[in-house]
Coordinates of C-alpha atoms in Angstrom, one line a residue:
Chain A
X1 CA -113.2 64.3 23.5
X2 CA -112.5 65.6 20.0
X3 CA -111.5 68.7 18.1
X4 CA -115.2 69.7 17.9
X5 CA -114.6 72.8 20.1
X6 CA -111.7 74.0 17.9
X7 CA -113.8 73.4 14.7
X8 CA -116.6 75.4 16.2
X9 CA -114.3 78.3 17.0
X10 CA -112.7 78.2 13.6
X11 CA -116.1 78.3 12.0
X12 CA -117.3 81.2 14.2
X13 CA -114.2 83.3 13.3
X14 CA -114.1 82.1 9.7
X15 CA -110.4 81.7 10.2
X16 CA -108.3 78.5 10.2
X17 CA -105.3 80.0 11.9
X18 CA -103.7 80.2 15.3
X19 CA -101.5 82.9 16.7
X20 CA -98.3 81.5 18.2
X21 CA -97.2 83.2 21.4
X22 CA -93.5 82.6 21.4
X23 CA -92.4 85.8 22.9
X24 CA -88.6 86.2 22.9
X25 CA -87.7 89.4 24.7
X26 CA -86.3 90.8 21.4
X27 CA -89.8 90.7 20.0
X28 CA -91.2 93.0 22.6
X29 CA -91.3 96.7 21.7
X30 CA -88.6 98.8 23.3
X31 CA -90.9 101.1 25.2
X32 CA -92.5 98.1 27.0
X33 CA -89.2 96.6 27.8
X34 CA -87.8 99.8 29.2
X35 CA -90.8 100.4 31.4
X36 CA -90.7 96.8 32.8
X37 CA -86.9 97.0 33.5
X38 CA -87.4 100.3 35.3
X39 CA -90.2 98.8 37.4
X40 CA -88.9 95.2 38.0
X41 CA -85.2 95.3 37.0
X42 CA -83.4 94.2 33.8
X43 CA -83.6 90.5 34.8
X44 CA -85.8 87.5 34.3
X45 CA -88.7 89.2 36.3
X46 CA -88.5 92.3 34.2
X47 CA -88.3 90.4 31.0
X48 CA -91.3 88.2 32.0
X49 CA -93.4 91.3 32.9
X50 CA -92.5 92.9 29.6
X51 CA -93.6 89.8 27.8
X52 CA -96.8 89.7 29.7
X53 CA -97.7 93.3 28.7
X54 CA -96.9 92.3 25.1
X55 CA -98.9 89.1 25.2
X56 CA -101.9 91.0 26.8
X57 CA -101.8 93.6 24.0
X58 CA -101.6 90.9 21.4
X59 CA -104.5 89.0 22.8
X60 CA -106.6 92.1 23.1
X61 CA -106.0 92.9 19.5
X62 CA -106.4 89.3 18.2
X63 CA -109.2 87.6 20.2
X64 CA -112.0 88.5 17.8
X65 CA -109.9 87.6 14.7
X66 CA -108.3 84.3 15.5
X67 CA -110.0 81.2 17.1
X68 CA -106.9 80.1 19.0
X69 CA -103.5 80.9 20.5
X70 CA -100.6 78.7 20.9
X71 CA -98.1 79.6 23.6
X72 CA -94.8 77.8 23.1
X73 CA -93.6 76.6 26.5
X74 CA -89.9 76.9 25.7
X75 CA -90.1 80.7 25.4
X76 CA -91.5 80.9 28.9
X77 CA -89.3 78.2 30.5
X78 CA -86.2 80.2 29.3
X79 CA -87.2 83.0 31.8
X80 CA -87.3 80.6 34.7
X81 CA -90.1 80.6 37.3
X82 CA -91.1 84.2 36.4
X83 CA -91.6 83.0 32.8
X84 CA -93.7 80.1 33.9
X85 CA -95.8 82.4 36.0
X86 CA -96.6 84.7 33.0
X87 CA -97.3 81.6 30.8
X88 CA -100.0 80.7 33.3
X89 CA -101.2 84.3 33.4
X90 CA -101.3 84.4 29.6
X91 CA -103.3 81.2 29.4
X92 CA -105.8 82.4 31.9
X93 CA -106.2 85.7 30.1
X94 CA -106.6 84.1 26.7
X95 CA -109.2 81.7 28.2
X96 CA -111.2 84.7 29.5
X97 CA -111.2 86.1 26.0
X98 CA -112.8 82.9 24.7
X99 CA -109.7 81.7 22.8
X100 CA -109.0 78.0 22.3
X101 CA -105.6 77.2 23.9
X102 CA -103.1 74.9 22.3
X103 CA -100.1 74.7 24.6
X104 CA -97.1 73.7 22.6
X105 CA -95.0 71.6 25.0
X106 CA -94.2 68.5 22.8
X107 CA -94.1 66.4 26.0
X108 CA -93.6 62.7 26.0
X109 CA -92.4 59.9 28.3
X110 CA -93.1 56.4 29.5
X111 CA -96.7 55.7 30.6
X112 CA -96.7 56.7 34.3
X113 CA -94.8 59.9 33.5
X114 CA -96.9 60.7 30.4
X115 CA -99.9 60.4 32.8
X116 CA -98.3 63.1 35.0
X117 CA -97.8 65.4 32.0
X118 CA -101.4 64.8 30.9
X119 CA -102.7 65.6 34.4
X120 CA -100.6 68.8 34.3
X121 CA -102.3 70.2 31.1
X122 CA -105.4 68.2 30.1
X123 CA -106.6 66.3 33.2
X124 CA -106.7 67.1 36.9
X125 CA -104.2 66.5 39.7
X126 CA -105.4 64.6 42.7
X127 CA -104.2 65.7 46.1
X128 CA -105.3 62.9 48.4
X129 CA -108.7 62.8 46.8
X130 CA -109.1 66.5 46.1
X131 CA -109.0 67.3 42.4
X132 CA -107.1 70.4 41.4
X133 CA -106.3 72.1 38.1
X134 CA -102.6 72.5 37.6
X135 CA -102.7 74.4 34.2
X136 CA -105.7 73.3 32.2
X137 CA -105.6 74.0 28.5
X138 CA -107.7 72.7 25.6
X139 CA -104.9 70.9 23.8
X140 CA -101.2 70.1 24.0
X141 CA -98.6 68.9 21.4
X142 CA -97.0 65.5 22.1
X143 CA -94.1 63.6 20.7
X144 CA -94.7 60.0 19.5
X145 CA -91.2 58.5 19.9
X146 CA -92.1 56.3 22.8
X147 CA -95.1 54.7 21.1
X148 CA -98.7 54.0 22.3
X149 CA -98.1 53.8 26.0
X150 CA -96.6 57.2 26.1
X151 CA -99.7 58.6 24.3
X152 CA -102.7 56.8 25.8
X153 CA -102.7 58.7 29.1
X154 CA -103.2 61.9 27.1
X155 CA -105.9 60.2 24.9
X156 CA -107.7 59.0 28.1
X157 CA -107.8 62.5 29.5
X158 CA -109.0 63.8 26.1
X159 CA -112.0 61.4 26.4
X160 CA -112.6 62.2 30.0
X161 CA -112.3 66.0 29.9
X162 CA -113.1 66.8 26.2
X163 CA -109.6 67.8 25.3
X164 CA -107.4 67.1 22.3
X165 CA -103.7 66.6 21.3
X166 CA -101.5 67.1 18.3
X167 CA -98.8 64.4 17.8
X168 CA -95.7 65.3 15.9
X169 CA -95.8 63.5 12.6
X170 CA -93.8 65.5 10.0
X171 CA -92.1 68.5 11.5
X172 CA -91.3 71.7 9.6
X173 CA -87.5 72.0 10.4
X174 CA -84.8 71.3 7.8
X175 CA -83.4 68.1 9.5
X176 CA -86.9 66.6 10.1
X177 CA -86.1 64.0 7.5
X178 CA -83.2 62.4 9.3
X179 CA -85.5 60.1 11.2
X180 CA -89.0 61.0 9.9
X181 CA -88.2 60.2 6.2
X182 CA -86.4 56.9 6.8
X183 CA -88.1 54.0 5.0
X184 CA -89.4 50.9 6.8
X185 CA -91.6 48.3 5.1
X186 CA -91.9 50.6 2.0
X187 CA -93.2 53.4 4.2
X188 CA -91.7 56.5 5.6
X189 CA -91.4 56.7 9.4
X190 CA -93.8 59.7 9.3
X191 CA -96.3 57.4 7.6
X192 CA -95.8 54.8 10.2
X193 CA -96.5 57.5 12.9
X194 CA -99.6 58.5 10.9
X195 CA -100.8 55.0 11.2
X196 CA -100.3 55.2 15.0
X197 CA -102.2 58.5 15.1
X198 CA -105.1 56.8 13.3
X199 CA -105.1 54.1 15.9
X200 CA -104.9 56.5 18.8
X201 CA -107.7 58.6 17.2
X202 CA -110.0 55.8 16.5
X203 CA -112.5 56.0 19.4
X204 CA -112.6 59.7 19.7
X205 CA -114.3 61.0 16.6
X206 CA -116.8 63.7 17.4
X207 CA -119.7 65.4 15.6
X208 CA -117.2 67.5 13.5
X209 CA -115.9 64.3 12.0
X210 CA -112.5 64.8 13.6
X211 CA -111.1 62.9 16.6
X212 CA -109.1 64.1 19.6
X213 CA -105.7 63.1 18.1
X214 CA -104.4 65.5 15.5
X215 CA -101.1 65.7 13.8
X216 CA -98.3 68.3 13.4
X217 CA -97.5 68.6 9.7
X218 CA -95.1 71.3 8.6
X219 CA -96.1 73.8 5.9
X220 CA -92.5 73.4 4.6
X221 CA -93.2 69.9 3.2
X222 CA -96.4 70.2 1.1
X223 CA -95.8 67.0 -0.9
X224 CA -95.7 65.0 2.4
X225 CA -98.7 66.9 3.7
X226 CA -100.7 65.7 0.7
X227 CA -99.9 62.1 1.5
X228 CA -100.6 62.6 5.2
X229 CA -103.9 64.3 4.6
X230 CA -105.2 61.2 2.8
X231 CA -103.7 58.9 5.4
X232 CA -105.3 60.6 8.4
X233 CA -108.7 61.8 7.2
X234 CA -110.1 62.2 10.7
X235 CA -107.2 64.0 12.3
X236 CA -106.9 67.7 12.5
X237 CA -103.5 69.1 11.4
X238 CA -101.6 71.8 13.3
X239 CA -99.5 73.4 10.6
X240 CA -96.3 75.3 11.6
X241 CA -93.9 76.9 9.1
X242 CA -96.3 79.4 7.5
X243 CA -94.7 82.9 7.1
X244 CA -91.3 83.2 8.9
X245 CA -90.3 79.6 8.3
X246 CA -90.9 80.0 4.5
X247 CA -94.2 78.2 3.9
X248 CA -96.9 80.2 2.0
X249 CA -100.6 79.7 1.6
X250 CA -100.1 77.4 -1.4
X251 CA -97.8 75.3 0.8
X252 CA -100.4 74.8 3.5
X253 CA -103.3 74.0 1.0
X254 CA -102.6 70.2 1.0
X255 CA -103.2 70.1 4.7
X256 CA -106.8 71.0 4.3
X257 CA -109.6 68.7 3.3
X258 CA -111.9 69.6 0.4
X259 CA -114.4 71.3 2.7
X260 CA -111.8 73.7 3.8
X261 CA -111.6 72.2 7.3
X262 CA -109.0 69.8 8.8
X263 CA -106.1 72.2 9.4
X264 CA -105.1 75.1 11.6
X265 CA -102.1 77.1 10.5
X266 CA -99.8 78.7 13.0
X267 CA -98.0 82.0 12.6
X268 CA -95.9 83.2 15.5
X269 CA -93.2 85.7 14.5
X270 CA -95.2 86.9 11.5
X271 CA -98.0 88.1 13.8
X272 CA -96.0 89.1 16.9
X273 CA -93.3 91.0 15.0
X274 CA -95.7 92.5 12.3
X275 CA -94.9 96.0 13.7
X276 CA -91.3 95.6 12.6
X277 CA -92.4 95.4 8.9
X278 CA -93.6 98.4 7.0
X279 CA -94.3 101.8 8.5
X280 CA -95.7 100.9 11.9
X281 CA -94.6 102.6 15.1
X282 CA -93.6 100.4 18.1
X283 CA -96.7 101.6 19.9
X284 CA -98.8 100.1 17.1
X285 CA -97.6 96.5 17.7
X286 CA -101.1 95.3 18.5
X287 CA -102.7 97.0 15.5
X288 CA -99.9 95.6 13.2
X289 CA -100.4 92.1 14.6
X290 CA -104.2 92.4 14.0
X291 CA -103.6 93.6 10.5
X292 CA -101.3 90.7 9.8
X293 CA -103.7 88.2 11.3
X294 CA -106.5 89.5 9.1
X295 CA -104.1 89.4 6.0
X296 CA -103.2 85.8 6.9
X297 CA -106.9 84.8 7.3
X298 CA -107.6 86.2 3.8
X299 CA -104.5 84.6 2.4
X300 CA -105.6 81.2 3.8
X301 CA -109.2 81.5 2.8
X302 CA -108.2 82.4 -0.8
X303 CA -106.6 78.9 -1.3
X304 CA -109.0 76.6 0.6
Chain B
X1 CA -68.3 70.0 27.6
X2 CA -68.5 66.4 28.3
X3 CA -69.6 63.9 31.0
X4 CA -66.2 64.3 32.8
X5 CA -67.9 65.9 35.8
X6 CA -70.4 63.1 36.2
X7 CA -67.6 60.5 35.8
X8 CA -65.7 62.2 38.5
X9 CA -68.6 62.2 40.9
X10 CA -69.4 58.5 40.1
X11 CA -65.8 57.6 40.9
X12 CA -65.7 59.6 44.1
X13 CA -68.9 57.9 45.4
X14 CA -67.9 54.5 43.9
X15 CA -71.6 54.4 42.7
X16 CA -72.9 54.4 39.1
X17 CA -76.5 55.1 40.1
X18 CA -78.8 58.1 40.2
X19 CA -81.7 58.7 42.5
X20 CA -84.8 59.7 40.5
X21 CA -86.9 62.4 42.2
X22 CA -90.4 61.7 40.7
X23 CA -92.4 62.6 43.8
X24 CA -96.0 61.7 43.3
X25 CA -97.9 62.9 46.4
X26 CA -98.8 59.3 47.1
X27 CA -95.2 58.5 47.7
X28 CA -94.9 61.1 50.5
X29 CA -95.3 59.7 54.0
X30 CA -98.7 60.6 55.5
X31 CA -97.3 62.5 58.5
X32 CA -95.6 64.9 56.1
X33 CA -98.7 65.3 53.9
X34 CA -100.9 66.0 56.9
X35 CA -98.6 68.6 58.3
X36 CA -98.4 70.4 54.9
X37 CA -102.1 70.3 54.3
X38 CA -102.7 71.8 57.7
X39 CA -100.3 74.6 57.1
X40 CA -100.9 75.3 53.4
X41 CA -104.2 73.6 52.5
X42 CA -105.0 70.3 50.8
X43 CA -104.3 71.8 47.4
X44 CA -101.5 72.1 44.9
X45 CA -99.6 74.4 47.3
X46 CA -99.9 71.9 50.2
X47 CA -99.0 69.0 48.0
X48 CA -95.9 70.9 46.6
X49 CA -94.7 71.8 50.1
X50 CA -95.1 68.2 51.3
X51 CA -93.1 67.0 48.3
X52 CA -90.4 69.6 49.1
X53 CA -90.1 68.2 52.7
X54 CA -89.9 64.7 51.3
X55 CA -87.3 65.7 48.6
X56 CA -85.2 67.5 51.2
X57 CA -85.2 64.5 53.5
X58 CA -84.2 62.2 50.6
X59 CA -81.4 64.5 49.5
X60 CA -80.1 64.8 53.1
X61 CA -80.0 61.0 53.4
X62 CA -78.6 60.3 49.9
X63 CA -76.1 63.0 49.0
X64 CA -73.0 61.1 50.3
X65 CA -74.2 57.8 48.7
X66 CA -75.3 58.8 45.2
X67 CA -73.4 61.0 42.7
X68 CA -76.5 62.4 41.1
X69 CA -80.2 63.1 41.3
X70 CA -82.7 63.1 38.4
X71 CA -85.8 65.2 39.0
X72 CA -88.5 64.3 36.5
X73 CA -90.2 67.5 35.4
X74 CA -93.6 65.9 34.8
X75 CA -94.1 65.2 38.5
X76 CA -93.6 68.9 39.3
X77 CA -95.5 70.3 36.4
X78 CA -98.5 68.3 37.5
X79 CA -98.7 70.5 40.6
X80 CA -98.7 73.7 38.6
X81 CA -96.7 76.7 39.4
X82 CA -96.3 75.6 43.0
X83 CA -94.8 72.3 41.7
X84 CA -92.4 74.2 39.4
X85 CA -91.3 76.4 42.3
X86 CA -90.4 73.4 44.4
X87 CA -88.6 71.8 41.5
X88 CA -86.4 74.8 41.3
X89 CA -86.0 74.7 45.1
X90 CA -85.1 71.0 45.0
X91 CA -82.5 71.6 42.2
X92 CA -80.9 74.4 44.2
X93 CA -80.7 72.3 47.4
X94 CA -79.3 69.3 45.5
X95 CA -76.6 71.6 44.0
X96 CA -75.6 72.9 47.4
X97 CA -75.1 69.3 48.5
X98 CA -72.7 68.8 45.6
X99 CA -74.9 66.4 43.6
X100 CA -74.9 66.3 39.8
X101 CA -78.3 67.3 38.5
X102 CA -79.9 65.5 35.5
X103 CA -83.2 67.2 34.8
X104 CA -85.4 64.7 33.0
X105 CA -87.5 66.9 30.7
X106 CA -87.2 65.1 27.3
X107 CA -87.5 68.4 25.5
X108 CA -87.3 68.8 21.8
X109 CA -88.4 71.2 19.1
X110 CA -87.3 72.9 15.9
X111 CA -83.9 74.8 16.1
X112 CA -85.0 78.2 17.4
X113 CA -87.3 76.6 20.0
X114 CA -84.7 74.0 21.0
X115 CA -82.4 77.0 21.6
X116 CA -84.9 78.4 24.0
X117 CA -85.1 75.1 25.9
X118 CA -81.4 74.9 26.0
X119 CA -81.0 78.4 27.4
X120 CA -83.6 77.5 30.0
X121 CA -81.7 74.5 31.4
X122 CA -78.1 74.4 30.1
X123 CA -77.2 77.9 28.8
X124 CA -78.1 81.4 29.9
X125 CA -81.0 83.7 29.0
X126 CA -80.1 87.2 27.7
X127 CA -82.3 90.1 28.8
X128 CA -81.1 92.9 26.5
X129 CA -77.5 92.0 27.0
X130 CA -77.7 90.9 30.7
X131 CA -77.1 87.2 31.1
X132 CA -79.4 85.4 33.6
X133 CA -79.8 81.8 34.8
X134 CA -83.3 80.5 34.3
X135 CA -82.8 77.1 35.9
X136 CA -79.2 75.9 35.4
X137 CA -78.6 72.1 35.7
X138 CA -75.7 69.9 34.7
X139 CA -77.6 67.8 32.2
X140 CA -81.0 67.3 30.5
X141 CA -82.7 64.5 28.6
X142 CA -83.8 65.3 25.0
X143 CA -85.8 63.7 22.3
X144 CA -84.3 63.0 18.9
X145 CA -87.4 62.9 16.7
X146 CA -86.7 66.2 15.0
X147 CA -83.1 65.4 14.0
X148 CA -79.9 67.3 14.2
X149 CA -81.2 70.9 14.2
X150 CA -83.3 70.2 17.2
X151 CA -80.3 68.9 19.1
X152 CA -77.4 71.1 18.1
X153 CA -78.5 74.1 20.2
X154 CA -78.2 71.8 23.3
X155 CA -74.8 70.5 22.1
X156 CA -73.5 74.1 21.5
X157 CA -74.5 75.0 25.1
X158 CA -72.8 71.8 26.3
X159 CA -69.6 73.0 24.7
X160 CA -69.9 76.5 25.9
X161 CA -71.0 75.8 29.5
X162 CA -69.5 72.4 30.2
X163 CA -72.9 70.6 30.3
X164 CA -74.2 67.3 28.9
X165 CA -77.4 65.7 27.5
X166 CA -78.9 62.3 27.2
X167 CA -80.8 61.7 24.0
X168 CA -83.6 59.0 24.0
X169 CA -82.4 56.1 22.0
X170 CA -84.1 52.9 23.2
X171 CA -86.6 53.6 26.0
X172 CA -87.7 51.3 28.7
X173 CA -91.4 51.2 28.2
X174 CA -93.4 48.3 26.7
X175 CA -94.4 50.0 23.5
X176 CA -91.0 51.5 22.8
X177 CA -90.6 49.1 19.9
X178 CA -93.5 50.5 17.9
X179 CA -91.2 53.1 16.3
X180 CA -87.8 52.5 17.8
X181 CA -87.6 48.8 16.6
X182 CA -88.7 49.5 13.0
X183 CA -86.1 48.4 10.5
X184 CA -84.7 50.8 7.9
X185 CA -81.7 49.9 5.7
X186 CA -81.2 46.7 7.7
X187 CA -80.9 48.7 10.9
X188 CA -83.4 49.4 13.8
X189 CA -84.5 53.0 14.2
X190 CA -82.8 53.0 17.6
X191 CA -79.5 52.1 15.8
X192 CA -80.1 55.0 13.4
X193 CA -80.6 57.2 16.3
X194 CA -77.4 55.8 17.9
X195 CA -75.6 56.9 14.7
X196 CA -76.9 60.4 15.1
X197 CA -75.8 60.4 18.7
X198 CA -72.3 59.5 17.6
X199 CA -72.3 62.3 15.2
X200 CA -73.6 64.8 17.8
X201 CA -71.1 63.5 20.3
X202 CA -68.1 63.8 18.0
X203 CA -66.4 67.0 19.0
X204 CA -67.2 66.8 22.6
X205 CA -65.1 64.0 24.0
X206 CA -63.4 64.9 27.3
X207 CA -60.6 63.5 29.4
X208 CA -62.9 60.7 30.7
X209 CA -63.2 59.4 27.1
X210 CA -66.9 60.3 27.0
X211 CA -68.5 63.1 25.1
X212 CA -71.4 65.4 26.0
X213 CA -74.1 63.5 24.2
X214 CA -75.2 60.4 26.1
X215 CA -78.1 58.0 25.4
X216 CA -81.1 56.8 27.3
X217 CA -81.1 53.0 27.1
X218 CA -83.7 51.1 29.1
X219 CA -82.7 48.3 31.5
X220 CA -85.7 46.4 30.3
X221 CA -84.0 45.7 26.9
X222 CA -80.6 44.2 27.7
X223 CA -80.1 42.6 24.2
X224 CA -80.5 45.9 22.5
X225 CA -78.3 47.6 25.2
X226 CA -75.5 45.2 24.3
X227 CA -75.7 46.3 20.6
X228 CA -76.0 50.0 21.5
X229 CA -73.0 49.8 23.9
X230 CA -70.8 48.8 21.0
X231 CA -72.3 51.3 18.6
X232 CA -71.8 54.3 20.9
X233 CA -68.5 53.6 22.8
X234 CA -68.0 57.3 23.7
X235 CA -71.5 58.0 25.0
X236 CA -72.6 57.7 28.6
X237 CA -75.8 55.7 29.1
X238 CA -78.7 56.8 31.3
X239 CA -80.4 53.6 32.2
X240 CA -84.0 53.7 33.5
X241 CA -86.0 50.6 34.3
X242 CA -83.9 49.2 37.2
X243 CA -86.1 48.0 40.1
X244 CA -89.7 49.0 39.9
X245 CA -89.9 48.7 36.1
X246 CA -88.5 45.2 36.3
X247 CA -84.9 45.4 35.2
X248 CA -82.3 43.9 37.6
X249 CA -78.5 44.3 37.9
X250 CA -77.9 41.6 35.3
X251 CA -80.2 43.5 32.9
X252 CA -78.2 46.7 33.2
X253 CA -74.8 45.0 32.9
X254 CA -74.6 45.3 29.1
X255 CA -74.9 49.1 29.4
X256 CA -71.5 49.3 31.1
X257 CA -68.1 49.2 29.3
X258 CA -65.5 46.6 30.5
X259 CA -63.9 49.1 32.9
X260 CA -67.2 49.5 34.8
X261 CA -67.9 52.9 33.5
X262 CA -70.2 54.2 30.8
X263 CA -73.5 54.0 32.4
X264 CA -75.5 55.5 35.3
X265 CA -78.6 53.5 36.4
X266 CA -81.7 55.3 37.7
X267 CA -84.0 54.2 40.5
X268 CA -86.9 56.4 41.4
X269 CA -89.8 54.6 43.1
X270 CA -87.4 51.9 44.4
X271 CA -85.5 54.5 46.5
X272 CA -88.3 57.0 47.2
X273 CA -90.7 54.3 48.4
X274 CA -88.2 52.0 50.1
X275 CA -89.9 52.8 53.4
X276 CA -93.1 51.1 52.2
X277 CA -91.2 47.8 51.9
X278 CA -90.2 45.7 55.0
X279 CA -90.5 46.9 58.6
X280 CA -89.8 50.6 58.2
X281 CA -91.9 53.2 59.9
X282 CA -93.0 56.2 57.8
X283 CA -90.7 58.5 59.8
X284 CA -87.8 56.4 58.6
X285 CA -88.4 57.1 54.9
X286 CA -85.0 58.8 54.5
X287 CA -83.1 56.0 56.3
X288 CA -85.0 53.4 54.2
X289 CA -84.1 55.3 51.0
X290 CA -80.5 55.4 52.0
X291 CA -80.4 51.7 52.8
X292 CA -82.0 51.0 49.4
X293 CA -79.4 53.3 47.6
X294 CA -76.6 51.4 49.4
X295 CA -78.1 48.0 48.5
X296 CA -78.5 49.2 44.8
X297 CA -74.9 50.4 44.8
X298 CA -73.6 47.0 46.0
X299 CA -75.9 45.2 43.6
X300 CA -74.6 47.2 40.6
X301 CA -71.0 46.9 41.7
X302 CA -71.3 43.1 42.0
X303 CA -72.0 42.8 38.2
X304 CA -69.7 45.4 36.6

């Protein structure tokens, strides 16, 4: 019911990073795309099958380097049902390889609907008494805008099924401040959300010292990350914005606790498109991704 | 690029309401469930096919009474890929019947990811230059927590493809106030979000007088709705919370403008489970739903 499993996998790999699987079709090497279009057509099916080949290659090259992968649901939903299908396939494959799965869905809704989302990804779906797995992952991202009763269904399933969530707190995008940086009672809204995260996290702290409710804190705002690290000592941070979005290792340093734990840093494009940098050939995309994942690991370890 | 199409359909039907399609398997009449389990198994596939039969019956009974349907994505995602498949099937069927489709997904993310979500539901997905439809609907719900750059990709597709969005502003759930009611610069956060909605809506106002960016305003908070109606005169309101959540026709009245336009009120359980009230037989679920939709229409018309 906590992030113990993630912490274990981070320690095993000596690597506090997660490979984002946000596969736009433009990221996929041309030879894979052409082959898939020939076999399935240049359409949503063809694109999805090309993405699957790409994902599989990436997972094969990364599974002994990174502890976790983070598929971003949007980049599968945009390919319709075929995209959804290969998202499920990718999740199953990554599970087989022993990877921790953070599904980036940023879902949220009123209580009864949040419960349905939680069943979809963390819990189980009952069909007249028969329990079924819709798409079980280890962890999902959630949005806090609706307050406690939109989050508790997820927390309850974390407790019941040993799962975890990351709530948005301070996001990495340029306009994140419009709402998140507003001041109320001398506190920023992101600090108010951090207080909520602490409350939601309260009863879930495991042996690792971290609870089941983590926080998304962008690498692009290191000053805010420093404040938030102190505010939520028992919450794991999911840190987007390293690499392509402009945050470097120094930028993510404040997200870690003094013992080098407490944060997992995401890189999506940086790893997936590593083959487009330097002298790699397309066919070496997986090798390039692995090299970048290793470089990133060393970069992170050098600052924490 | 506005809500003109929705306004047209509301006027044609003389009915400012939308039927929510949030089909938990428990809502489906037993005879439909049993038949589906026999044919497909008591599993996610069987549940999904039962839900499809139910949805189809509801749409057949409602399409000449209501202008719009609102499938809630969570209640399909919880049945896995089979659930997703019948969500797509339900959307296609409702389109054929001329209904306006509001897909309730409450998506949001940083700009490049919001763009992917928008392509999935409002825009089109490019596969190396070939444009494809992933799951085209008329309108989606979005979450404002990431600010302008998480919303503009949707607004751009609204302009390009004549679509519309509803942004969460003041939600209907009990804990909505935890963040949304905080005060910053003498204004509630929901009022700050309303100011953002106005800004996003600016260049999109159509012949109906309403722009492409509407607001979700819960029927359970009529006092706040009154304030928000004045703050966002050119935004359509999507009003959840009527019926099962406790809001009545008087509660939704402040969401409408003086001309009786400006809001569309959702009922999900109230319509779907109408057959469980009174003397209906299970087999009459569609007839009961229709009767409830007609009753709701008259109830709403009596106050606006």
